[in-house]
Amino acid sequence: MKSLTRGPLLSSSPRQQCRSQWWNAERPHPTTERPIPARLSFAAFSSSSPAGAISVSAAKPVVVVGSANADIYVEIDRLPLEGETIAARAGQTLAGGKGANQACCGGRLDYPTYFVGQIGDDAHGRLIEDALRGGGVRLDRLARVSSAPTGHAVVMLQSDGQNAIIIVGGANMSCWPEDPRDEDLEVVRSAGVLLLQREIPDRVNIQVTQAAKGAGVPVILDAGGMEAPVPDELMKLVDIFSPNETELARLTGMPTETFEQISHAAKRIHEKGVKKVLVKLGAKGSALFIEGEDPIVQPIIPASEVLDTTGAGDTFTAAFAVALVECKPMKECLKFAAAAASLCVQVKGAIPSMPDRAAVVELLQSLQADAITK
């Protein structure tokens, strides 16, 4: 198994000072301290070369460990019935996968972000590599495996923006080393927050979570991915568990049709050892349930037009993680995430729809201005 660039990792320097004015679009771009090569090839190059150099930043990075997929989009009027063949209006292949989506969101939000994952030695892998690089993601820990294809997904996008997705795991679910690479664990321990999903083996999530907890790094687990129950060993190590309402119902076996039912289901997650449950509620917004406290509710920030909900949940979770590592209060983390998700659904595709920080800040400032004039 080969890896891409193996440059120096960020140091575990103290957490950056919290900023009181966090909606400041003029704040320094934290990723401009390191040169970004014109293209990161699949052949590893020396970290001593100028293109591979990464300077130490005072900001502890967001580290995403997870999946990378080639998303094969087909635009349809409706889902086919059993045994039926229908024609698609259009189709294209774009980079995606919950891990890559969340990493690109962090990069687009101008926050130093690492992605720890695996791609195959194929065209889909190069597509993902280019998309991650274009999103400002640090690729030092992206590994290429020769014995499995890049993971991919078939995304059936309906005219109302809703989607149905079928995932083929590929390199996401196979060829992970029995023990994590020391370099991967080093970047995990240096993180400001570790962001996980469930499109890679549970054992990998458990291994990196143990490393994170040993270094005092908070862990967010997005529930999206495999349908199997989350291992208790993993749940006990997670600081924030983030399902949508459907995932919450499946994992708890409880109804989630009303807010009261969602609250009861969140308490079931608390009983598994997770203190904070961040529930994505689609058109109804989101809610953060902190054990022993009243829930924090964030209404949806309406989008002018919903073109594609693919990646909206990943955008929300990653934007929340960025705001959290920037030391924002929980309520402001929710609002920042809601603004990012609102912008995401207005563009087709997952990674192509991830908003940049300037757009999120502009939306938040416009909402603030509207509230003042009312």
mmCIF file of C-alpha atoms in Angstrom:
data_model
loop_
_atom_site.group_PDB
_atom_site.id
_atom_site.type_symbol
_atom_site.label_atom_id
_atom_site.label_comp_id
_atom_site.label_asym_id
_atom_site.label_seq_id
_atom_site.Cartn_x
_atom_site.Cartn_y
_atom_site.Cartn_z
ATOM 1 C CA MET A 1 0.000 0.000 0.000
ATOM 2 C CA LYS A 2 1.303 3.401 -0.993
ATOM 3 C CA SER A 3 0.432 6.797 0.282
ATOM 4 C CA LEU A 4 0.375 10.246 -1.197
ATOM 5 C CA THR A 5 2.546 13.023 0.157
ATOM 6 C CA ARG A 6 4.053 12.216 3.568
ATOM 7 C CA GLY A 7 5.020 15.730 4.637
ATOM 8 C CA PRO A 8 5.651 16.963 8.191
ATOM 9 C CA LEU A 9 2.551 16.948 10.371
ATOM 10 C CA LEU A 10 1.136 19.806 12.342
ATOM 11 C CA SER A 11 2.523 20.013 15.820
ATOM 12 C CA SER A 12 0.376 19.582 18.885
ATOM 13 C CA SER A 13 0.751 23.235 19.767
ATOM 14 C CA PRO A 14 -1.784 24.764 22.202
ATOM 15 C CA ARG A 15 -5.282 25.458 20.949
ATOM 16 C CA GLN A 16 -5.621 28.712 19.089
ATOM 17 C CA GLN A 17 -7.017 31.663 21.003
ATOM 18 C CA CYS A 18 -10.809 31.937 20.632
ATOM 19 C CA ARG A 19 -11.983 34.886 18.615
ATOM 20 C CA SER A 20 -14.849 36.970 19.974
ATOM 21 C CA GLN A 21 -15.844 38.197 16.508
ATOM 22 C CA TRP A 22 -16.160 34.916 14.606
ATOM 23 C CA TRP A 23 -18.255 36.172 11.699
ATOM 24 C CA ASN A 24 -15.228 38.071 10.426
ATOM 25 C CA ALA A 25 -14.687 37.315 6.762
ATOM 26 C CA GLU A 26 -11.389 39.204 6.842
ATOM 27 C CA ARG A 27 -9.653 36.851 9.298
ATOM 28 C CA PRO A 28 -6.341 35.429 8.043
ATOM 29 C CA HIS A 29 -6.600 32.357 5.830
ATOM 30 C CA PRO A 30 -5.043 29.595 7.989
ATOM 31 C CA THR A 31 -4.036 27.425 5.030
ATOM 32 C CA THR A 32 -1.999 30.023 3.190
ATOM 33 C CA GLU A 33 0.997 29.373 5.452
ATOM 34 C CA ARG A 34 1.792 26.239 3.475
ATOM 35 C CA PRO A 35 2.384 26.106 -0.286
ATOM 36 C CA ILE A 36 -0.074 23.978 -2.244
ATOM 37 C CA PRO A 37 1.526 22.117 -5.154
ATOM 38 C CA ALA A 38 0.052 22.540 -8.615
ATOM 39 C CA ARG A 39 -0.937 18.871 -8.525
ATOM 40 C CA LEU A 40 -0.328 16.088 -6.046
ATOM 41 C CA SER A 41 0.538 13.038 -8.088
ATOM 42 C CA PHE A 42 0.023 9.461 -6.945
ATOM 43 C CA ALA A 43 3.773 9.008 -6.700
ATOM 44 C CA ALA A 44 4.901 10.080 -3.247
ATOM 45 C CA PHE A 45 7.458 12.847 -3.344
ATOM 46 C CA SER A 46 9.987 13.906 -0.749
ATOM 47 C CA SER A 47 8.698 15.978 2.131
ATOM 48 C CA SER A 48 11.938 17.934 1.928
ATOM 49 C CA SER A 49 10.924 19.384 -1.412
ATOM 50 C CA PRO A 50 9.301 22.841 -1.445
ATOM 51 C CA ALA A 51 6.037 21.412 -2.787
ATOM 52 C CA GLY A 52 5.783 18.962 0.101
ATOM 53 C CA ALA A 53 6.585 21.431 2.841
ATOM 54 C CA ILE A 54 3.880 22.173 5.392
ATOM 55 C CA SER A 55 4.553 24.866 7.939
ATOM 56 C CA VAL A 56 3.315 24.586 11.498
ATOM 57 C CA SER A 57 0.103 26.487 12.203
ATOM 58 C CA ALA A 58 -1.083 27.713 15.575
ATOM 59 C CA ALA A 59 -4.523 26.305 14.780
ATOM 60 C CA LYS A 60 -5.094 22.668 15.633
ATOM 61 C CA PRO A 61 -6.587 21.080 12.525
ATOM 62 C CA VAL A 62 -9.876 19.371 11.888
ATOM 63 C CA VAL A 63 -8.949 15.758 11.126
ATOM 64 C CA VAL A 64 -11.435 13.663 9.170
ATOM 65 C CA VAL A 65 -11.003 9.893 9.074
ATOM 66 C CA GLY A 66 -13.402 8.304 6.653
ATOM 67 C CA SER A 67 -14.583 7.429 3.180
ATOM 68 C CA ALA A 68 -13.981 8.792 -0.296
ATOM 69 C CA ASN A 69 -16.315 7.821 -3.150
ATOM 70 C CA ALA A 70 -16.872 8.580 -6.786
ATOM 71 C CA ASP A 71 -20.554 9.573 -6.853
ATOM 72 C CA ILE A 72 -22.254 8.468 -10.066
ATOM 73 C CA TYR A 73 -25.245 10.792 -10.407
ATOM 74 C CA VAL A 74 -28.334 9.940 -12.428
ATOM 75 C CA GLU A 75 -31.113 12.534 -12.599
ATOM 76 C CA ILE A 76 -34.538 10.906 -12.703
ATOM 77 C CA ASP A 77 -38.181 11.939 -12.362
ATOM 78 C CA ARG A 78 -38.914 9.071 -9.967
ATOM 79 C CA LEU A 79 -37.356 5.924 -8.560
ATOM 80 C CA PRO A 80 -37.857 2.815 -10.727
ATOM 81 C CA LEU A 81 -40.292 0.144 -9.609
ATOM 82 C CA GLU A 82 -39.127 -3.421 -9.083
ATOM 83 C CA GLY A 83 -38.162 -4.923 -12.443
ATOM 84 C CA GLU A 84 -38.611 -1.589 -14.237
ATOM 85 C CA THR A 85 -36.113 0.245 -16.430
ATOM 86 C CA ILE A 86 -36.404 4.021 -16.733
ATOM 87 C CA ALA A 87 -34.382 6.632 -18.602
ATOM 88 C CA ALA A 88 -32.348 9.250 -16.747
ATOM 89 C CA ARG A 89 -32.499 12.893 -17.784
ATOM 90 C CA ALA A 90 -28.750 13.280 -17.239
ATOM 91 C CA GLY A 91 -25.782 11.683 -15.519
ATOM 92 C CA GLN A 92 -22.283 12.560 -14.341
ATOM 93 C CA THR A 93 -19.586 11.356 -11.956
ATOM 94 C CA LEU A 94 -18.415 13.632 -9.126
ATOM 95 C CA ALA A 95 -16.171 13.194 -6.105
ATOM 96 C CA GLY A 96 -17.941 12.420 -2.835
ATOM 97 C CA GLY A 97 -18.113 10.055 0.126
ATOM 98 C CA LYS A 98 -19.023 11.243 3.610
ATOM 99 C CA GLY A 99 -15.427 11.561 4.762
ATOM 100 C CA ALA A 100 -14.226 13.422 1.668
ATOM 101 C CA ASN A 101 -17.334 15.629 1.751
ATOM 102 C CA GLN A 102 -16.704 16.654 5.336
ATOM 103 C CA ALA A 103 -13.014 17.244 4.735
ATOM 104 C CA CYS A 104 -13.732 19.447 1.715
ATOM 105 C CA CYS A 105 -16.270 21.402 3.752
ATOM 106 C CA GLY A 106 -13.614 22.103 6.383
ATOM 107 C CA GLY A 107 -11.168 23.191 3.698
ATOM 108 C CA ARG A 108 -13.700 25.419 1.952
ATOM 109 C CA LEU A 109 -14.430 27.071 5.287
ATOM 110 C CA ASP A 110 -10.789 28.165 5.383
ATOM 111 C CA TYR A 111 -9.847 25.886 8.250
ATOM 112 C CA PRO A 112 -6.765 23.592 8.138
ATOM 113 C CA THR A 113 -8.193 20.142 7.514
ATOM 114 C CA TYR A 114 -6.576 16.729 7.093
ATOM 115 C CA PHE A 115 -8.245 13.747 5.456
ATOM 116 C CA VAL A 116 -7.188 10.236 6.500
ATOM 117 C CA GLY A 117 -8.621 7.760 4.004
ATOM 118 C CA GLN A 118 -8.008 5.363 1.129
ATOM 119 C CA ILE A 119 -8.538 5.473 -2.622
ATOM 120 C CA GLY A 120 -7.806 2.931 -5.350
ATOM 121 C CA ASP A 121 -5.203 3.175 -8.089
ATOM 122 C CA ASP A 122 -7.744 4.225 -10.707
ATOM 123 C CA ALA A 123 -9.421 7.158 -12.430
ATOM 124 C CA HIS A 124 -11.997 7.539 -9.669
ATOM 125 C CA GLY A 125 -9.160 7.885 -7.167
ATOM 126 C CA ARG A 126 -7.589 10.671 -9.203
ATOM 127 C CA LEU A 127 -10.969 12.404 -9.440
ATOM 128 C CA ILE A 128 -11.255 12.393 -5.650
ATOM 129 C CA GLU A 129 -7.659 13.475 -5.148
ATOM 130 C CA ASP A 130 -8.174 16.485 -7.410
ATOM 131 C CA ALA A 131 -11.409 17.432 -5.651
ATOM 132 C CA LEU A 132 -9.824 17.239 -2.193
ATOM 133 C CA ARG A 133 -6.856 19.269 -3.323
ATOM 134 C CA GLY A 134 -9.181 21.829 -4.915
ATOM 135 C CA GLY A 135 -11.051 22.090 -1.626
ATOM 136 C CA GLY A 136 -7.871 23.005 0.244
ATOM 137 C CA VAL A 137 -7.650 19.679 2.100
ATOM 138 C CA ARG A 138 -4.223 18.503 3.266
ATOM 139 C CA LEU A 139 -3.545 15.208 1.524
ATOM 140 C CA ASP A 140 -0.571 13.937 3.535
ATOM 141 C CA ARG A 141 -2.553 11.048 5.007
ATOM 142 C CA LEU A 142 -4.516 10.020 1.890
ATOM 143 C CA ALA A 143 -3.373 6.492 0.970
ATOM 144 C CA ARG A 144 -3.619 4.654 -2.353
ATOM 145 C CA VAL A 145 -4.244 0.900 -2.352
ATOM 146 C CA SER A 146 -3.643 -1.275 -5.388
ATOM 147 C CA SER A 147 -5.763 -4.264 -4.371
ATOM 148 C CA ALA A 148 -9.188 -2.559 -4.255
ATOM 149 C CA PRO A 149 -11.014 -0.039 -6.442
ATOM 150 C CA THR A 150 -11.964 3.381 -5.212
ATOM 151 C CA GLY A 151 -15.312 3.313 -3.433
ATOM 152 C CA HIS A 152 -18.252 4.585 -5.423
ATOM 153 C CA ALA A 153 -21.912 5.347 -5.029
ATOM 154 C CA VAL A 154 -24.904 5.532 -7.356
ATOM 155 C CA VAL A 155 -26.918 8.634 -6.476
ATOM 156 C CA MET A 156 -30.460 8.671 -7.877
ATOM 157 C CA LEU A 157 -31.429 12.336 -7.798
ATOM 158 C CA GLN A 158 -35.112 13.129 -8.163
ATOM 159 C CA SER A 159 -36.600 16.354 -9.519
ATOM 160 C CA ASP A 160 -37.571 17.609 -6.034
ATOM 161 C CA GLY A 161 -33.940 17.463 -4.876
ATOM 162 C CA GLN A 162 -34.373 14.301 -2.799
ATOM 163 C CA ASN A 163 -32.086 11.352 -3.414
ATOM 164 C CA ALA A 164 -31.598 7.621 -2.927
ATOM 165 C CA ILE A 165 -28.045 6.265 -2.728
ATOM 166 C CA ILE A 166 -26.405 2.852 -3.162
ATOM 167 C CA ILE A 167 -22.809 2.557 -1.906
ATOM 168 C CA VAL A 168 -20.036 0.191 -3.037
ATOM 169 C CA GLY A 169 -17.357 0.254 -0.326
ATOM 170 C CA GLY A 170 -14.230 -0.605 -2.335
ATOM 171 C CA ALA A 171 -11.050 0.785 -0.754
ATOM 172 C CA ASN A 172 -13.100 2.395 2.010
ATOM 173 C CA MET A 173 -13.975 -0.971 3.509
ATOM 174 C CA SER A 174 -10.930 -3.095 2.686
ATOM 175 C CA CYS A 175 -7.121 -3.033 2.843
ATOM 176 C CA TRP A 176 -6.896 -0.935 6.009
ATOM 177 C CA PRO A 177 -3.783 -2.027 7.952
ATOM 178 C CA GLU A 178 -4.407 -4.191 10.999
ATOM 179 C CA ASP A 179 -2.825 -1.493 13.144
ATOM 180 C CA PRO A 180 -3.101 2.180 12.188
ATOM 181 C CA ARG A 181 -0.026 3.785 10.665
ATOM 182 C CA ASP A 182 1.982 5.815 13.184
ATOM 183 C CA GLU A 183 1.791 8.858 10.898
ATOM 184 C CA ASP A 184 -2.011 8.666 10.849
ATOM 185 C CA LEU A 185 -2.182 8.414 14.641
ATOM 186 C CA GLU A 186 0.194 11.349 14.970
ATOM 187 C CA VAL A 187 -2.063 13.672 12.981
ATOM 188 C CA VAL A 188 -5.118 12.405 14.913
ATOM 189 C CA ARG A 189 -3.439 13.229 18.227
ATOM 190 C CA SER A 190 -2.560 16.718 16.978
ATOM 191 C CA ALA A 191 -6.161 17.531 16.010
ATOM 192 C CA GLY A 192 -8.473 20.130 17.449
ATOM 193 C CA VAL A 193 -11.377 17.790 16.681
ATOM 194 C CA LEU A 194 -11.682 14.331 15.090
ATOM 195 C CA LEU A 195 -14.596 13.801 12.713
ATOM 196 C CA LEU A 196 -15.764 10.259 11.849
ATOM 197 C CA GLN A 197 -18.548 8.562 9.891
ATOM 198 C CA ARG A 198 -19.595 4.942 9.303
ATOM 199 C CA GLU A 199 -18.463 4.245 5.733
ATOM 200 C CA ILE A 200 -15.199 2.627 6.890
ATOM 201 C CA PRO A 201 -14.761 -0.396 9.197
ATOM 202 C CA ASP A 202 -15.834 0.143 12.814
ATOM 203 C CA ARG A 203 -12.474 -1.193 14.016
ATOM 204 C CA VAL A 204 -10.671 1.674 12.271
ATOM 205 C CA ASN A 205 -12.987 4.212 13.891
ATOM 206 C CA ILE A 206 -12.382 2.604 17.282
ATOM 207 C CA GLN A 207 -8.599 2.626 16.838
ATOM 208 C CA VAL A 208 -8.345 6.294 15.871
ATOM 209 C CA THR A 209 -10.895 7.296 18.525
ATOM 210 C CA GLN A 210 -8.800 5.624 21.210
ATOM 211 C CA ALA A 211 -5.784 7.604 20.012
ATOM 212 C CA ALA A 212 -7.798 10.825 20.014
ATOM 213 C CA LYS A 213 -9.184 10.310 23.498
ATOM 214 C CA GLY A 214 -5.724 9.505 24.829
ATOM 215 C CA ALA A 215 -4.594 12.924 23.563
ATOM 216 C CA GLY A 216 -7.657 14.808 24.815
ATOM 217 C CA VAL A 217 -9.055 15.387 21.304
ATOM 218 C CA PRO A 218 -12.881 15.638 21.116
ATOM 219 C CA VAL A 219 -14.575 13.165 18.762
ATOM 220 C CA ILE A 220 -17.668 13.708 16.604
ATOM 221 C CA LEU A 221 -19.233 10.606 15.038
ATOM 222 C CA ASP A 222 -21.658 11.168 12.160
ATOM 223 C CA ALA A 223 -24.081 8.238 12.156
ATOM 224 C CA GLY A 224 -24.326 8.095 8.360
ATOM 225 C CA GLY A 225 -23.090 4.967 6.613
ATOM 226 C CA MET A 226 -23.643 1.313 7.477
ATOM 227 C CA GLU A 227 -26.939 0.303 9.050
ATOM 228 C CA ALA A 228 -25.461 -2.029 11.675
ATOM 229 C CA PRO A 229 -25.620 -0.909 15.321
ATOM 230 C CA VAL A 230 -22.743 1.262 16.484
ATOM 231 C CA PRO A 231 -20.436 -0.809 18.727
ATOM 232 C CA ASP A 232 -20.750 0.131 22.400
ATOM 233 C CA GLU A 233 -16.958 0.393 22.570
ATOM 234 C CA LEU A 234 -17.067 3.197 20.011
ATOM 235 C CA MET A 235 -20.076 4.989 21.476
ATOM 236 C CA LYS A 236 -18.425 5.236 24.892
ATOM 237 C CA LEU A 237 -15.513 7.132 23.346
ATOM 238 C CA VAL A 238 -17.586 9.615 21.332
ATOM 239 C CA ASP A 239 -18.153 13.172 22.588
ATOM 240 C CA ILE A 240 -20.834 14.164 20.057
ATOM 241 C CA PHE A 241 -22.991 11.669 18.164
ATOM 242 C CA SER A 242 -24.699 13.140 15.094
ATOM 243 C CA PRO A 243 -27.532 11.187 13.425
ATOM 244 C CA ASN A 244 -30.405 12.447 11.339
ATOM 245 C CA GLU A 245 -33.877 11.600 12.594
ATOM 246 C CA THR A 246 -34.116 8.451 10.445
ATOM 247 C CA GLU A 247 -30.761 7.152 11.700
ATOM 248 C CA LEU A 248 -31.737 7.999 15.270
ATOM 249 C CA ALA A 249 -34.937 5.951 14.913
ATOM 250 C CA ARG A 250 -33.091 2.982 13.408
ATOM 251 C CA LEU A 251 -30.313 2.937 16.003
ATOM 252 C CA THR A 252 -32.609 3.300 19.017
ATOM 253 C CA GLY A 253 -35.646 1.382 17.771
ATOM 254 C CA MET A 254 -37.774 4.351 18.841
ATOM 255 C CA PRO A 255 -40.112 6.636 16.864
ATOM 256 C CA THR A 256 -38.798 10.081 15.907
ATOM 257 C CA GLU A 257 -41.800 11.718 14.287
ATOM 258 C CA THR A 258 -42.270 14.433 16.923
ATOM 259 C CA PHE A 259 -39.779 16.550 18.840
ATOM 260 C CA GLU A 260 -40.812 14.824 22.076
ATOM 261 C CA GLN A 261 -40.093 11.434 20.534
ATOM 262 C CA ILE A 262 -36.736 12.675 19.252
ATOM 263 C CA SER A 263 -35.900 13.890 22.763
ATOM 264 C CA HIS A 264 -36.668 10.459 24.222
ATOM 265 C CA ALA A 265 -34.570 8.766 21.539
ATOM 266 C CA ALA A 266 -31.679 11.140 22.290
ATOM 267 C CA LYS A 267 -31.869 10.101 25.931
ATOM 268 C CA ARG A 268 -31.438 6.497 24.823
ATOM 269 C CA ILE A 269 -28.169 7.553 23.165
ATOM 270 C CA HIS A 270 -27.135 9.313 26.395
ATOM 271 C CA GLU A 271 -27.574 5.980 28.170
ATOM 272 C CA LYS A 272 -24.860 4.551 25.888
ATOM 273 C CA GLY A 273 -22.361 7.033 27.315
ATOM 274 C CA VAL A 274 -22.597 9.908 24.792
ATOM 275 C CA LYS A 275 -23.104 13.270 26.511
ATOM 276 C CA LYS A 276 -24.111 15.267 23.420
ATOM 277 C CA VAL A 277 -26.417 14.187 20.595
ATOM 278 C CA LEU A 278 -26.594 16.469 17.552
ATOM 279 C CA VAL A 279 -29.674 15.574 15.518
ATOM 280 C CA LYS A 280 -30.125 16.773 11.934
ATOM 281 C CA LEU A 281 -33.844 17.249 11.295
ATOM 282 C CA GLY A 282 -33.924 18.135 7.594
ATOM 283 C CA ALA A 283 -36.528 20.781 6.846
ATOM 284 C CA LYS A 284 -37.214 21.110 10.598
ATOM 285 C CA GLY A 285 -33.684 22.289 11.375
ATOM 286 C CA SER A 286 -31.488 20.688 14.016
ATOM 287 C CA ALA A 287 -31.221 20.182 17.756
ATOM 288 C CA LEU A 288 -28.402 19.545 20.202
ATOM 289 C CA PHE A 289 -29.306 17.413 23.212
ATOM 290 C CA ILE A 290 -26.799 17.797 26.053
ATOM 291 C CA GLU A 291 -27.296 15.373 28.911
ATOM 292 C CA GLY A 292 -28.881 17.110 31.902
ATOM 293 C CA GLU A 293 -29.616 20.353 29.992
ATOM 294 C CA ASP A 294 -32.423 21.773 27.889
ATOM 295 C CA PRO A 295 -32.010 21.058 24.167
ATOM 296 C CA ILE A 296 -30.667 23.787 21.890
ATOM 297 C CA VAL A 297 -32.907 24.088 18.833
ATOM 298 C CA GLN A 298 -31.821 25.649 15.532
ATOM 299 C CA PRO A 299 -34.531 26.282 12.920
ATOM 300 C CA ILE A 300 -33.684 25.689 9.286
ATOM 301 C CA ILE A 301 -32.285 28.651 7.368
ATOM 302 C CA PRO A 302 -34.469 28.555 4.246
ATOM 303 C CA ALA A 303 -32.775 28.160 0.874
ATOM 304 C CA SER A 304 -33.957 30.214 -2.077
ATOM 305 C CA GLU A 305 -34.084 26.991 -4.131
ATOM 306 C CA VAL A 306 -33.406 23.349 -3.226
ATOM 307 C CA LEU A 307 -31.596 21.624 -6.107
ATOM 308 C CA ASP A 308 -29.864 18.712 -4.357
ATOM 309 C CA THR A 309 -29.777 17.638 -0.712
ATOM 310 C CA THR A 310 -26.766 15.331 -1.303
ATOM 311 C CA GLY A 311 -23.979 16.355 1.064
ATOM 312 C CA ALA A 312 -26.141 18.705 3.126
ATOM 313 C CA GLY A 313 -25.827 16.576 6.252
ATOM 314 C CA ASP A 314 -22.071 16.278 5.773
ATOM 315 C CA THR A 315 -21.820 20.035 5.306
ATOM 316 C CA PHE A 316 -23.785 20.614 8.494
ATOM 317 C CA THR A 317 -21.666 18.234 10.586
ATOM 318 C CA ALA A 318 -18.345 19.524 9.252
ATOM 319 C CA ALA A 319 -19.323 23.191 9.613
ATOM 320 C CA PHE A 320 -20.398 22.475 13.193
ATOM 321 C CA ALA A 321 -16.997 20.859 13.828
ATOM 322 C CA VAL A 322 -15.164 23.887 12.412
ATOM 323 C CA ALA A 323 -17.144 26.307 14.575
ATOM 324 C CA LEU A 324 -16.587 24.060 17.599
ATOM 325 C CA VAL A 325 -12.796 23.932 17.189
ATOM 326 C CA GLU A 326 -12.860 27.717 16.783
ATOM 327 C CA CYS A 327 -14.302 27.849 20.327
ATOM 328 C CA LYS A 328 -17.760 29.140 19.400
ATOM 329 C CA PRO A 329 -20.706 28.655 21.793
ATOM 330 C CA MET A 330 -22.865 25.670 20.928
ATOM 331 C CA LYS A 331 -25.788 27.805 19.769
ATOM 332 C CA GLU A 332 -23.548 29.688 17.345
ATOM 333 C CA CYS A 333 -22.039 26.405 16.133
ATOM 334 C CA LEU A 334 -25.553 25.257 15.207
ATOM 335 C CA LYS A 335 -26.339 28.495 13.387
ATOM 336 C CA PHE A 336 -23.072 28.438 11.454
ATOM 337 C CA ALA A 337 -23.752 24.832 10.421
ATOM 338 C CA ALA A 338 -27.339 25.635 9.407
ATOM 339 C CA ALA A 339 -26.145 28.488 7.191
ATOM 340 C CA ALA A 340 -23.584 26.254 5.485
ATOM 341 C CA ALA A 341 -26.190 23.527 4.867
ATOM 342 C CA SER A 342 -28.655 26.073 3.469
ATOM 343 C CA LEU A 343 -26.103 27.139 0.870
ATOM 344 C CA CYS A 344 -25.171 23.521 0.106
ATOM 345 C CA VAL A 345 -28.634 22.430 -1.063
ATOM 346 C CA GLN A 346 -28.741 25.208 -3.666
ATOM 347 C CA VAL A 347 -26.014 23.548 -5.781
ATOM 348 C CA LYS A 348 -25.949 20.095 -7.413
ATOM 349 C CA GLY A 349 -23.371 17.581 -6.245
ATOM 350 C CA ALA A 350 -21.786 16.953 -2.868
ATOM 351 C CA ILE A 351 -18.282 18.427 -2.914
ATOM 352 C CA PRO A 352 -19.146 21.029 -5.600
ATOM 353 C CA SER A 353 -21.899 22.350 -3.338
ATOM 354 C CA MET A 354 -19.728 22.936 -0.252
ATOM 355 C CA PRO A 355 -19.816 26.701 0.496
ATOM 356 C CA ASP A 356 -16.791 28.834 1.277
ATOM 357 C CA ARG A 357 -16.493 30.844 4.475
ATOM 358 C CA ALA A 358 -17.219 34.170 2.783
ATOM 359 C CA ALA A 359 -20.598 32.905 1.557
ATOM 360 C CA VAL A 360 -21.541 31.530 4.984
ATOM 361 C CA VAL A 361 -20.493 34.769 6.697
ATOM 362 C CA GLU A 362 -22.450 36.839 4.183
ATOM 363 C CA LEU A 363 -25.590 34.778 4.806
ATOM 364 C CA LEU A 364 -25.234 35.062 8.586
ATOM 365 C CA GLN A 365 -24.669 38.800 8.376
ATOM 366 C CA SER A 366 -27.734 39.229 6.164
ATOM 367 C CA LEU A 367 -29.829 37.275 8.669
ATOM 368 C CA GLN A 368 -28.479 39.450 11.461
ATOM 369 C CA ALA A 369 -29.292 42.618 9.502
ATOM 370 C CA ASP A 370 -32.822 41.375 8.769
ATOM 371 C CA ALA A 371 -33.377 40.611 12.467
ATOM 372 C CA ILE A 372 -32.304 44.155 13.420
ATOM 373 C CA THR A 373 -34.663 45.826 10.932
ATOM 374 C CA LYS A 374 -37.683 43.809 12.047
#
